Tab-separated table of C-alpha atoms in Angstrom:
chain	number	residue	atom	x	y	z
Q	1	MET	CA	0.000	0.000	0.000
Q	2	ARG	CA	1.266	3.462	-0.828
Q	3	LYS	CA	2.250	5.488	2.195
Q	4	LYS	CA	0.577	8.797	2.916
Q	5	ILE	CA	2.832	11.831	3.319
Q	6	LEU	CA	1.993	15.352	4.462
Q	7	VAL	CA	4.198	18.234	3.324
Q	8	CYS	CA	3.922	21.356	5.491
Q	9	ASP	CA	5.914	24.432	4.430
Q	10	ASP	CA	4.847	28.066	4.147
Q	11	ASP	CA	6.887	28.669	0.981
Q	12	PRO	CA	4.507	27.827	-1.897
Q	13	ASP	CA	7.307	26.966	-4.361
Q	14	ILE	CA	9.077	24.590	-2.010
Q	15	ARG	CA	5.775	22.975	-1.038
Q	16	ARG	CA	4.697	22.421	-4.612
Q	17	MET	CA	8.053	20.992	-5.673
Q	18	LEU	CA	8.255	18.655	-2.679
Q	19	VAL	CA	4.808	17.374	-3.614
Q	20	LEU	CA	5.973	16.803	-7.206
Q	21	LEU	CA	9.112	14.981	-6.045
Q	22	LEU	CA	7.259	12.636	-3.724
Q	23	THR	CA	4.151	11.964	-5.813
Q	24	PRO	CA	5.607	9.083	-7.908
Q	25	GLU	CA	6.134	6.974	-4.776
Q	26	PHE	CA	3.675	8.254	-2.199
Q	27	ASP	CA	0.231	9.744	-1.723
Q	28	VAL	CA	1.052	13.343	-0.894
Q	29	LEU	CA	-1.015	15.954	0.959
Q	30	ASP	CA	0.144	19.490	1.601
Q	31	ALA	CA	-0.484	22.257	4.106
Q	32	ALA	CA	0.655	25.876	4.104
Q	33	ASP	CA	0.718	26.400	7.887
Q	34	GLY	CA	0.641	24.718	11.256
Q	35	GLN	CA	-3.115	24.876	11.769
Q	36	ALA	CA	-3.882	23.293	8.398
Q	37	ALA	CA	-1.262	20.620	9.091
Q	38	LEU	CA	-2.836	19.664	12.426
Q	39	LYS	CA	-6.246	19.427	10.798
Q	40	LEU	CA	-4.938	17.151	8.035
Q	41	ILE	CA	-3.039	15.003	10.543
Q	42	ALA	CA	-6.248	14.467	12.515
Q	43	GLU	CA	-8.398	13.785	9.457
Q	44	LYS	CA	-6.182	11.900	7.008
Q	45	LYS	CA	-3.713	10.287	9.429
Q	46	PRO	CA	-0.585	10.497	7.267
Q	47	ASP	CA	2.264	8.041	7.882
Q	48	LEU	CA	4.904	10.716	7.706
Q	49	VAL	CA	5.020	14.503	7.970
Q	50	LEU	CA	7.652	16.742	6.387
Q	51	LEU	CA	7.436	19.733	8.683
Q	52	ASP	CA	9.049	23.126	8.161
Q	53	ILE	CA	10.139	24.723	11.436
Q	54	SER	CA	9.977	28.424	10.678
Q	55	MET	CA	6.487	29.343	9.579
Q	56	PRO	CA	4.528	32.467	10.422
Q	57	GLY	CA	1.822	31.954	13.026
Q	58	MET	CA	1.987	28.427	14.375
Q	59	ASP	CA	5.507	27.169	13.689
Q	60	GLY	CA	6.779	23.623	13.335
Q	61	LEU	CA	7.768	23.226	16.983
Q	62	ALA	CA	4.281	24.268	18.086
Q	63	VAL	CA	2.787	21.674	15.735
Q	64	LEU	CA	5.087	19.006	17.197
Q	65	CYS	CA	4.048	20.003	20.727
Q	66	GLU	CA	0.388	19.695	19.757
Q	67	TYR	CA	0.543	16.117	18.539
Q	68	ARG	CA	3.282	14.959	20.834
Q	69	PHE	CA	0.987	12.947	23.076
Q	70	LYS	CA	-1.676	12.067	20.550
Q	71	LEU	CA	-1.952	8.656	18.954
Q	72	PRO	CA	-1.478	7.530	16.265
Q	73	ARG	CA	1.425	9.893	15.916
Q	74	PRO	CA	2.874	10.280	12.425
Q	75	LEU	CA	6.622	9.966	11.882
Q	76	THR	CA	8.059	13.431	11.458
Q	77	ILE	CA	11.018	14.828	9.556
Q	78	VAL	CA	11.601	18.507	10.318
Q	79	LEU	CA	13.088	20.931	7.809
Q	80	THR	CA	15.298	23.589	9.409
Q	81	GLY	CA	17.827	26.196	8.419
Q	82	SER	CA	21.443	25.087	8.655
Q	83	THR	CA	22.080	27.609	11.413
Q	84	GLU	CA	19.296	26.366	13.647
Q	85	LEU	CA	20.864	23.255	15.149
Q	86	GLY	CA	19.456	24.089	18.550
Q	87	THR	CA	16.003	24.148	17.047
Q	88	ALA	CA	16.623	20.815	15.336
Q	89	ARG	CA	17.656	19.297	18.645
Q	90	ARG	CA	14.517	20.604	20.272
Q	91	ALA	CA	12.423	19.130	17.475
Q	92	LEU	CA	14.054	15.735	18.051
Q	93	SER	CA	13.364	15.950	21.759
Q	94	LEU	CA	9.736	16.715	20.908
Q	95	GLY	CA	9.486	13.412	19.039
Q	96	ALA	CA	10.640	14.170	15.489
Q	97	ARG	CA	12.461	11.225	13.912
Q	98	GLU	CA	14.929	13.158	11.811
Q	99	TYR	CA	15.888	16.628	10.692
Q	100	VAL	CA	17.059	17.826	7.295
Q	101	THR	CA	18.799	21.177	6.965
Q	102	LYS	CA	17.920	23.631	4.248
Q	103	PRO	CA	19.098	23.999	1.540
Q	104	PHE	CA	18.646	20.306	0.712
Q	105	GLU	CA	18.748	18.345	-2.537
Q	106	GLY	CA	15.649	16.717	-4.007
Q	107	ALA	CA	17.250	13.267	-3.940
Q	108	GLU	CA	18.327	13.750	-0.331
Q	109	ILE	CA	14.834	14.406	0.929
Q	110	VAL	CA	13.295	11.454	-0.949
Q	111	ALA	CA	16.007	9.133	0.375
Q	112	GLU	CA	15.447	10.424	3.897
Q	113	VAL	CA	11.691	9.820	3.663
Q	114	ARG	CA	12.285	6.246	2.416
Q	115	ARG	CA	14.802	5.548	5.168
Q	116	VAL	CA	12.629	6.812	8.010
Q	117	LEU	CA	9.609	4.852	6.738
Q	118	ALA	CA	11.693	1.694	6.332
Q	119	GLU	CA	13.165	2.011	9.822
Q	120	ALA	CA	9.728	2.347	11.326
Q	121	GLU	CA	8.570	-0.776	9.451
Q	122	ARG	CA	11.386	-2.892	10.823
Q	123	PRO	CA	10.566	-4.463	14.187
Q	124	ALA	CA	12.699	-3.344	17.067
Q	125	ARG	CA	16.174	-4.830	17.031
Q	126	ARG	CA	15.919	-6.668	20.330
Q	127	GLU	CA	12.763	-8.402	19.382
Q	128	ARG	CA	14.129	-9.522	16.005
Q	129	GLU	CA	17.353	-11.023	17.275
Q	130	ARG	CA	15.836	-12.625	20.365
Q	131	PRO	CA	18.996	-12.573	22.437
Q	132	TRP	CA	17.271	-14.521	25.202
Q	133	ARG	CA	16.143	-18.101	25.672
Q	134	VAL	CA	12.876	-19.157	27.131
Q	135	VAL	CA	13.731	-21.036	30.281
Q	136	GLY	CA	12.184	-24.444	30.271
Q	137	GLY	CA	10.880	-24.216	26.743
Q	138	GLU	CA	12.264	-25.783	23.607
Q	139	ALA	CA	14.001	-28.727	25.186
Q	140	ALA	CA	17.415	-28.867	23.630
S	1	VAL	CA	14.055	45.175	52.662
S	2	THR	CA	15.828	45.743	49.334
S	3	ARG	CA	12.730	44.660	47.467
S	4	LEU	CA	10.537	46.947	49.561
S	5	GLY	CA	12.977	49.810	48.912
S	6	ALA	CA	12.892	49.108	45.176
S	7	ALA	CA	9.086	49.044	45.190
S	8	ILE	CA	8.901	52.371	47.015
S	9	THR	CA	11.513	53.911	44.706
S	10	GLU	CA	9.557	52.795	41.669
S	11	LYS	CA	6.320	54.235	43.052
S	12	LEU	CA	7.969	57.554	43.853
S	13	GLU	CA	9.667	57.750	40.455
S	14	ALA	CA	6.327	57.359	38.770
S	15	ARG	CA	4.838	60.318	40.683
S	16	PRO	CA	7.160	63.353	40.553
S	17	ARG	CA	4.307	65.723	41.420
S	18	ALA	CA	3.461	63.832	44.576
S	19	VAL	CA	7.138	63.859	45.564
S	20	LEU	CA	7.322	67.620	45.030
S	21	ALA	CA	4.207	68.125	47.116
S	22	LEU	CA	5.644	65.866	49.818
S	23	SER	CA	8.987	67.732	49.904
S	24	LEU	CA	7.296	71.128	50.092
S	25	ALA	CA	4.955	69.867	52.801
S	26	LEU	CA	7.944	68.586	54.802
S	27	VAL	CA	9.681	71.967	54.528
S	28	VAL	CA	6.518	73.753	55.621
S	29	LEU	CA	6.079	71.317	58.498
S	30	ILE	CA	9.673	71.695	59.724
S	31	GLY	CA	9.592	75.461	59.220
S	32	ALA	CA	6.272	75.797	61.027
S	33	ALA	CA	7.563	73.699	63.914
S	34	ASP	CA	10.603	75.985	64.152
S	35	LEU	CA	8.379	79.056	64.186
S	36	ARG	CA	5.945	77.636	66.684
S	37	PHE	CA	8.266	75.978	69.211
S	38	ARG	CA	11.273	78.248	68.847
S	39	TYR	CA	13.330	75.128	68.540
S	40	ASP	CA	15.778	74.832	65.697
S	41	PHE	CA	14.550	71.649	63.973
S	42	SER	CA	16.083	72.914	60.761
S	43	PHE	CA	19.331	73.415	62.625
S	44	VAL	CA	19.704	69.643	62.985
S	45	SER	CA	19.424	69.458	59.165
S	46	PHE	CA	15.960	68.033	58.855
S	47	TYR	CA	15.686	70.040	55.652
S	48	ILE	CA	18.060	67.577	54.005
S	49	VAL	CA	15.223	65.058	53.745
S	50	PRO	CA	12.868	67.049	51.475
S	51	VAL	CA	15.739	68.520	49.436
S	52	VAL	CA	17.284	65.132	48.703
S	53	LEU	CA	13.852	63.658	47.982
S	54	ALA	CA	13.275	66.329	45.342
S	55	ALA	CA	16.781	65.864	43.911
S	56	ARG	CA	16.463	62.102	43.641
S	57	PHE	CA	12.973	61.850	42.240
S	58	ILE	CA	12.457	65.075	40.310
S	59	GLY	CA	15.647	66.922	39.499
S	60	LEU	CA	18.081	69.583	40.512
S	61	ARG	CA	15.779	72.516	39.801
S	62	ALA	CA	13.055	71.228	42.077
S	63	ALA	CA	15.671	70.529	44.759
S	64	VAL	CA	16.991	74.092	44.583
S	65	GLY	CA	13.407	75.362	44.810
S	66	VAL	CA	12.767	73.315	47.917
S	67	TRP	CA	16.102	74.419	49.368
S	68	LEU	CA	15.233	78.113	48.784
S	69	LEU	CA	11.895	77.639	50.521
S	70	ALA	CA	13.742	76.072	53.468
S	71	GLY	CA	16.061	79.085	53.488
S	72	ALA	CA	13.053	81.421	53.530
S	73	PHE	CA	11.674	79.575	56.546
S	74	GLY	CA	15.044	79.880	58.242
S	75	LEU	CA	14.983	83.658	57.709
S	76	ALA	CA	11.381	83.884	58.908
S	77	ASP	CA	12.325	81.946	62.013
S	78	TYR	CA	15.079	84.420	62.898
S	79	LEU	CA	12.903	87.419	62.172
S	80	TYR	CA	9.961	86.099	64.157
S	81	ASN	CA	11.551	84.355	67.101
S	82	TRP	CA	14.780	86.265	67.579
S	83	PRO	CA	14.074	89.761	66.405
S	84	GLY	CA	17.196	91.858	66.306
S	85	SER	CA	19.570	88.917	66.184
S	86	LEU	CA	19.557	88.673	62.376
S	87	PRO	CA	22.830	90.426	61.513
S	88	THR	CA	24.905	88.167	63.763
S	89	SER	CA	22.929	85.059	62.763
S	90	LEU	CA	23.499	85.633	59.073
S	91	THR	CA	27.192	85.368	59.698
S	92	HIS	CA	26.555	82.278	61.752
S	93	TRP	CA	29.039	80.040	60.014
S	94	ASN	CA	27.558	76.833	61.281
S	95	THR	CA	24.109	77.492	59.901
S	96	SER	CA	25.187	78.575	56.454
S	97	GLN	CA	27.455	75.556	56.274
S	98	ARG	CA	24.556	73.266	56.972
S	99	PHE	CA	22.401	74.887	54.323
S	100	GLY	CA	25.293	74.669	51.875
S	101	ALA	CA	25.839	70.984	52.665
S	102	VAL	CA	22.186	70.290	51.957
S	103	LEU	CA	22.523	71.952	48.563
S	104	ILE	CA	25.670	69.984	47.722
S	105	ALA	CA	23.903	66.756	48.657
S	106	ALA	CA	21.126	67.737	46.270
S	107	PHE	CA	23.678	68.343	43.506
S	108	VAL	CA	25.388	64.996	43.978
S	109	VAL	CA	22.166	63.049	44.095
S	110	ALA	CA	20.733	64.757	41.017
S	111	ARG	CA	23.910	64.202	39.017
S	112	LEU	CA	24.080	60.541	40.034
S	113	LYS	CA	20.485	60.009	39.118
S	114	GLU	CA	20.959	61.582	35.689
S	115	SER	CA	24.038	59.486	34.885
S	116	VAL	CA	22.299	56.289	35.935
S	117	ARG	CA	19.331	57.158	33.792
S	118	ARG	CA	21.496	57.956	30.778
S	119	GLU	CA	23.410	54.711	31.125
S	120	HIS	CA	20.187	52.776	31.434
S	121	ARG	CA	18.814	54.370	28.282
S	122	GLN	CA	22.040	53.636	26.400
S	123	VAL	CA	22.033	49.995	27.455
S	124	LEU	CA	18.387	49.630	26.446
S	125	HIS	CA	19.073	51.198	23.070
S	126	GLU	CA	22.077	48.963	22.383
S	127	HIS	CA	20.107	45.940	23.478
S	128	ASP	CA	17.266	46.861	21.122
S	129	ILE	CA	19.601	47.252	18.172
S	130	SER	CA	21.528	44.065	18.834
S	131	MET	CA	18.286	42.117	19.310
S	132	ALA	CA	16.928	43.509	16.075
S	133	LYS	CA	20.151	42.665	14.266
S	134	SER	CA	20.367	39.111	15.523
S	135	GLU	CA	16.704	38.550	14.747
S	136	MET	CA	17.307	39.917	11.266
S	137	LEU	CA	20.320	37.662	10.836
S	138	SER	CA	18.340	34.542	11.611
S	139	LEU	CA	15.579	35.731	9.290
S	140	VAL	CA	18.124	36.387	6.566
S	141	SER	CA	19.678	32.950	6.813
S	142	HIS	CA	16.172	31.487	6.713
S	143	GLN	CA	15.419	33.397	3.517
S	144	TYR	CA	18.684	32.452	1.857
S	145	ASN	CA	18.113	28.824	2.738
S	146	ASN	CA	14.562	28.869	1.404
S	147	ALA	CA	15.604	30.481	-1.880
S	148	LEU	CA	18.468	28.018	-2.323
S	149	THR	CA	16.177	25.084	-1.485
S	150	SER	CA	13.659	26.250	-4.081
S	151	MET	CA	16.350	26.459	-6.723
S	152	LYS	CA	17.847	23.074	-5.858
S	153	LEU	CA	14.454	21.365	-5.948
S	154	ALA	CA	13.590	23.033	-9.246
S	155	LEU	CA	16.890	21.838	-10.712
S	156	THR	CA	16.240	18.283	-9.524
S	157	LEU	CA	12.790	18.360	-11.127
S	158	LEU	CA	14.244	19.715	-14.380
S	159	GLN	CA	17.019	17.117	-14.540
S	160	ASP	CA	14.855	14.191	-13.585
S	161	PRO	CA	11.181	14.991	-14.239
S	162	PRO	CA	8.888	12.701	-12.233
S	163	LYS	CA	6.558	10.566	-14.326
S	164	VAL	CA	3.214	11.688	-12.971
S	165	GLU	CA	0.011	13.080	-14.435
S	166	ASP	CA	0.422	16.548	-12.987
S	167	ALA	CA	3.948	16.828	-14.382
S	168	PRO	CA	5.746	20.087	-13.705
S	169	ASP	CA	5.985	22.554	-16.542
S	170	PRO	CA	9.689	23.315	-17.240
S	171	ASP	CA	8.794	26.948	-17.854
S	172	GLU	CA	7.316	27.209	-14.393
S	173	LEU	CA	10.455	25.659	-12.884
S	174	TYR	CA	12.698	28.067	-14.792
S	175	ARG	CA	10.522	30.921	-13.529
S	176	ILE	CA	10.930	29.708	-9.956
S	177	ILE	CA	14.718	29.620	-10.363
S	178	ALA	CA	14.804	33.074	-11.999
S	179	SER	CA	12.605	34.688	-9.371
S	180	ASN	CA	14.658	33.173	-6.548
S	181	ILE	CA	17.836	34.489	-8.152
S	182	SER	CA	16.189	37.938	-8.221
S	183	THR	CA	15.228	37.578	-4.573
S	184	LEU	CA	18.763	36.596	-3.569
S	185	GLN	CA	20.153	39.448	-5.624
S	186	LEU	CA	17.871	41.953	-3.905
S	187	LEU	CA	18.731	40.598	-0.459
S	188	THR	CA	22.464	40.677	-1.130
S	189	GLN	CA	22.334	44.130	-2.672
S	190	SER	CA	20.380	45.672	0.163
S	191	PHE	CA	22.731	44.113	2.706
S	192	LEU	CA	25.809	45.383	0.880
S	193	ASN	CA	24.309	48.836	0.434
S	194	GLU	CA	23.510	49.055	4.119
S	195	ALA	CA	27.101	48.088	4.929
S	196	ARG	CA	28.464	50.604	2.422
S	197	LEU	CA	26.293	53.378	3.796
S	198	ALA	CA	27.095	52.493	7.414
S	199	SER	CA	30.831	52.604	6.741
S	200	GLY	CA	30.480	55.836	4.772
S	201	ARG	CA	31.833	54.303	1.582
S	202	PHE	CA	28.927	55.289	-0.633
S	203	ALA	CA	30.691	58.110	-2.467
S	204	LEU	CA	28.149	59.887	-4.628
S	205	GLU	CA	28.899	61.040	-8.127
S	206	ILE	CA	26.136	63.467	-9.007
S	207	GLN	CA	25.591	63.681	-12.765
S	208	ALA	CA	22.868	64.093	-15.359
S	209	THR	CA	20.940	60.820	-15.294
S	210	PRO	CA	18.142	59.996	-17.756
S	211	ALA	CA	15.082	58.986	-15.723
S	212	ALA	CA	13.612	56.704	-18.379
S	213	GLU	CA	16.799	54.641	-18.556
S	214	ALA	CA	17.071	54.358	-14.781
S	215	VAL	CA	13.472	53.163	-14.442
S	216	ARG	CA	13.783	50.766	-17.389
S	217	ASP	CA	16.959	49.139	-15.985
S	218	VAL	CA	15.343	48.502	-12.634
S	219	VAL	CA	12.039	47.241	-14.028
S	220	SER	CA	13.741	44.815	-16.401
S	221	ALA	CA	15.985	43.522	-13.605
S	222	LEU	CA	12.890	42.892	-11.493
S	223	LYS	CA	10.900	41.282	-14.304
S	224	PRO	CA	11.392	37.667	-13.104
S	225	LEU	CA	10.062	38.611	-9.682
S	226	SER	CA	6.990	40.424	-10.988
S	227	ALA	CA	6.274	37.697	-13.563
S	228	HIS	CA	6.418	35.026	-10.890
S	229	LYS	CA	4.131	36.994	-8.600
S	230	HIS	CA	1.785	37.974	-11.450
S	231	VAL	CA	2.095	41.615	-10.527
S	232	GLU	CA	1.883	44.072	-13.394
S	233	ILE	CA	4.172	47.093	-13.543
S	234	ASP	CA	3.040	50.244	-15.337
S	235	CYS	CA	5.741	52.811	-16.056
S	236	LEU	CA	5.117	56.347	-17.183
S	237	VAL	CA	8.210	58.501	-17.548
S	238	ALA	CA	8.236	61.957	-19.136
S	239	PRO	CA	10.295	61.720	-22.324
S	240	GLY	CA	13.747	63.292	-22.129
S	241	LEU	CA	13.535	63.802	-18.366
S	242	GLN	CA	16.984	64.080	-16.778
S	243	VAL	CA	17.804	64.437	-13.095
S	244	SER	CA	20.907	65.306	-11.069
S	245	ALA	CA	21.691	62.142	-9.180
S	246	ASP	CA	24.211	59.410	-8.639
S	247	ARG	CA	23.330	56.627	-11.081
S	248	ASP	CA	24.059	53.768	-8.688
S	249	ALA	CA	22.210	55.426	-5.858
S	250	LEU	CA	19.155	56.122	-8.025
S	251	ASN	CA	19.253	52.486	-9.132
S	252	VAL	CA	19.322	51.321	-5.497
S	253	VAL	CA	16.501	53.674	-4.534
S	254	LEU	CA	14.260	52.602	-7.411
S	255	THR	CA	15.139	48.911	-6.959
S	256	ASN	CA	14.189	49.077	-3.291
S	257	LEU	CA	10.945	50.946	-3.874
S	258	ILE	CA	9.765	48.939	-6.897
S	259	GLY	CA	11.070	45.661	-5.439
S	260	ASN	CA	9.165	46.312	-2.201
S	261	ALA	CA	6.044	47.235	-4.133
S	262	ILE	CA	6.186	43.907	-5.999
S	263	LYS	CA	6.989	41.884	-2.886
S	264	TYR	CA	4.144	43.276	-0.816
S	265	THR	CA	1.478	43.264	-3.491
S	266	ALA	CA	-0.695	40.189	-3.844
S	267	SER	CA	-0.851	38.230	-7.087
S	268	GLY	CA	-2.892	40.079	-9.712
S	269	GLY	CA	-2.041	43.456	-8.190
S	270	ARG	CA	-0.530	46.430	-9.910
S	271	VAL	CA	2.502	48.636	-9.362
S	272	THR	CA	2.636	52.084	-10.955
S	273	VAL	CA	5.907	53.943	-11.477
S	274	LEU	CA	5.653	57.608	-12.462
S	275	ALA	CA	8.438	60.076	-13.185
S	276	GLY	CA	7.867	63.584	-14.471
S	277	PRO	CA	8.412	67.268	-13.762
S	278	ALA	CA	7.131	68.225	-10.323
S	279	PRO	CA	4.002	70.383	-10.353
S	280	GLU	CA	4.352	74.176	-10.202
S	281	ASP	CA	7.473	73.931	-12.357
S	282	SER	CA	9.794	74.036	-9.382
S	283	GLY	CA	12.828	72.720	-11.235
S	284	PHE	CA	12.415	69.294	-9.651
S	285	ALA	CA	11.412	65.893	-10.980
S	286	LEU	CA	8.895	63.847	-9.026
S	287	PHE	CA	9.264	60.060	-8.814
S	288	THR	CA	6.322	58.032	-7.517
S	289	VAL	CA	6.010	54.302	-6.869
S	290	GLU	CA	2.498	53.228	-5.982
S	291	ASP	CA	1.195	49.761	-5.212
S	292	THR	CA	-2.079	48.053	-4.375
S	293	GLY	CA	-0.418	45.983	-1.653
S	294	LEU	CA	-0.416	45.553	2.117
S	295	GLY	CA	0.064	49.129	3.250
S	296	MET	CA	1.014	49.972	6.831
S	297	SER	CA	0.177	52.177	9.776
S	298	LYS	CA	2.005	55.367	10.818
S	299	GLU	CA	3.803	53.682	13.740
S	300	GLU	CA	4.977	50.860	11.506
S	301	LEU	CA	6.259	53.369	8.979
S	302	ARG	CA	8.295	55.161	11.598
S	303	SER	CA	10.074	52.044	12.835
S	304	ILE	CA	10.625	50.784	9.287
S	305	LEU	CA	12.520	53.925	8.363
S	306	GLN	CA	14.874	53.321	11.321
S	307	GLY	CA	15.976	50.047	9.766
S	308	PHE	CA	16.099	46.423	10.932
S	309	HIS	CA	12.384	46.372	11.383
S	310	ARG	CA	9.639	44.713	9.376
S	311	THR	CA	5.902	44.871	9.865
S	312	THR	CA	4.102	41.742	10.956
S	313	ALA	CA	2.245	41.573	7.666
S	314	ALA	CA	5.477	42.033	5.717
S	315	ARG	CA	7.156	39.151	7.544
S	316	LYS	CA	4.371	36.870	6.427
S	317	ALA	CA	4.307	38.153	2.873
S	318	ALA	CA	7.859	38.122	1.582
S	319	PRO	CA	11.555	37.760	2.390
S	320	GLY	CA	13.580	40.830	3.299
S	321	PHE	CA	15.952	42.375	5.804
S	322	GLY	CA	13.940	45.354	6.827
S	323	ILE	CA	16.778	47.662	5.785
S	324	GLY	CA	15.732	48.522	2.229
S	325	LEU	CA	13.694	51.562	3.151
S	326	LYS	CA	16.312	52.837	5.573
S	327	VAL	CA	18.969	52.620	2.847
S	328	THR	CA	16.602	54.323	0.413
S	329	SER	CA	15.817	57.185	2.725
S	330	ASP	CA	19.515	57.590	3.692
S	331	LEU	CA	20.536	57.760	0.040
S	332	LEU	CA	17.842	60.303	-0.770
S	333	HIS	CA	18.929	62.273	2.261
S	334	SER	CA	22.471	62.459	0.914
S	335	HIS	CA	20.974	63.874	-2.299
S	336	GLY	CA	19.296	66.590	-0.256
S	337	SER	CA	15.938	64.967	-0.873
S	338	ARG	CA	13.677	62.840	1.243
S	339	LEU	CA	11.260	59.966	0.947
S	340	THR	CA	7.562	60.764	1.316
S	341	VAL	CA	5.196	57.934	2.142
S	342	GLU	CA	1.427	57.760	2.062
S	343	SER	CA	0.111	54.470	3.299
S	344	ASN	CA	-2.803	52.888	5.053
S	345	PRO	CA	-3.050	49.293	6.233
S	346	GLY	CA	-4.707	47.218	3.521
S	347	GLN	CA	-4.903	50.041	1.013
S	348	GLY	CA	-1.491	50.005	-0.598
S	349	SER	CA	1.360	52.466	-0.295
S	350	LYS	CA	2.642	55.385	-2.288
S	351	PHE	CA	6.316	56.338	-2.071
S	352	SER	CA	7.579	59.489	-3.718
S	353	PHE	CA	10.677	61.672	-3.798
S	354	LEU	CA	11.985	64.738	-5.606
S	355	LEU	CA	15.276	65.154	-7.439
S	356	PRO	CA	16.628	68.297	-9.127
S	357	ARG	CA	15.893	68.395	-12.845
S	358	ARG	CA	18.680	68.780	-15.397
S	359	ASN	CA	18.100	70.251	-18.799
S	360	ALA	CA	19.463	68.034	-21.542
């Protein structure tokens, strides 16, 4: 099944081009500001959100705060300026999976989206490798 | 106790009239007590309290006034209670010394207060400017990054067009790249101009400059931006009009004004550039740039012209440093002219300036 992705950026050009880049692989929604993004997250339940941090009005961090404790929570990749590492760190502590600094390449962002989705698909490492034995079971 | 003291100080500072009334009342009280009881309350320097109060919370003039009143009471006391003793009392060294000491205390306190206030104002001012600059810097890097991102994404889409129904039109992508280059150019230029002006390196070379050419250069340089925003530019320049101005400076001024007009006008809007002889044949040429854009209030205008400030609506609408208009008005100032603005929120803005006309 195709994954659903929400692109939220206040710059109309960037938003439109991100949508174009992702459309061949994913179902893409877009929002121009934080409020619209929250509404779409609640209604359409995207699998992943590409979230710009600096937006007028409700910014990316405020959006992250809003859906921090709500379930199901979409995976989030935040888009920040290269000089805003502190902001990126805060976004990660608010539950974002990854951050990408602007200016980024088209290929970079698509690869990042694929990677984050794939990592979320994979079961947790501990569970997969089963480094324990069930005592008393499976008689050797 | 410190906190209580600070609270009282703040209250008193906010009410200079009440403090003056209090000081005068104290003087009257002490003076009246002297007169009534024939006891020299003032002699033990009680007058220092109202005088210093006035000096600390109002100023030196009020303190001197209070001190003079105290002196008048002192005289009255001698005249009333010790008639005939005045000549010897006036030479009473001790008394005059006390009154003098009170006045000196008033001086010191008033001076101290003034220097503290000046320092405070200076610190506040510097803080304001540095805050505005650092805020601008983060905004600037944000705008550069956004423009570069747009261009990179457009290039990716041009090199490797995605195979989808709603495929991107290459023309549109080229337009995005061109308009972002214009944006970056404007940002860089206005930053450099501000730096040049601030360091005093904008040497003007006043010469005969054809207005039509100046306007045409700027409008064609801004074409990508206006095309992308679907804003139409109408130019009307009187044929053969020449002005005395520095070419580069006039270019910067027009670029800032027309660029701003495009940036802050919504898609489908219109920008009108007029240049012609000023009315009443005053020997000046009048340039006008009018838009149907955001507009702004009087307070916003004032802070914009100081530089490093952008209106809330402007921040939402378009990238910029908030120094364009300051540079423009500084440059016009160095031409002996000034920028006139008529603007109302939501009703567009009209910027105009005069330059001396040159006969061809």
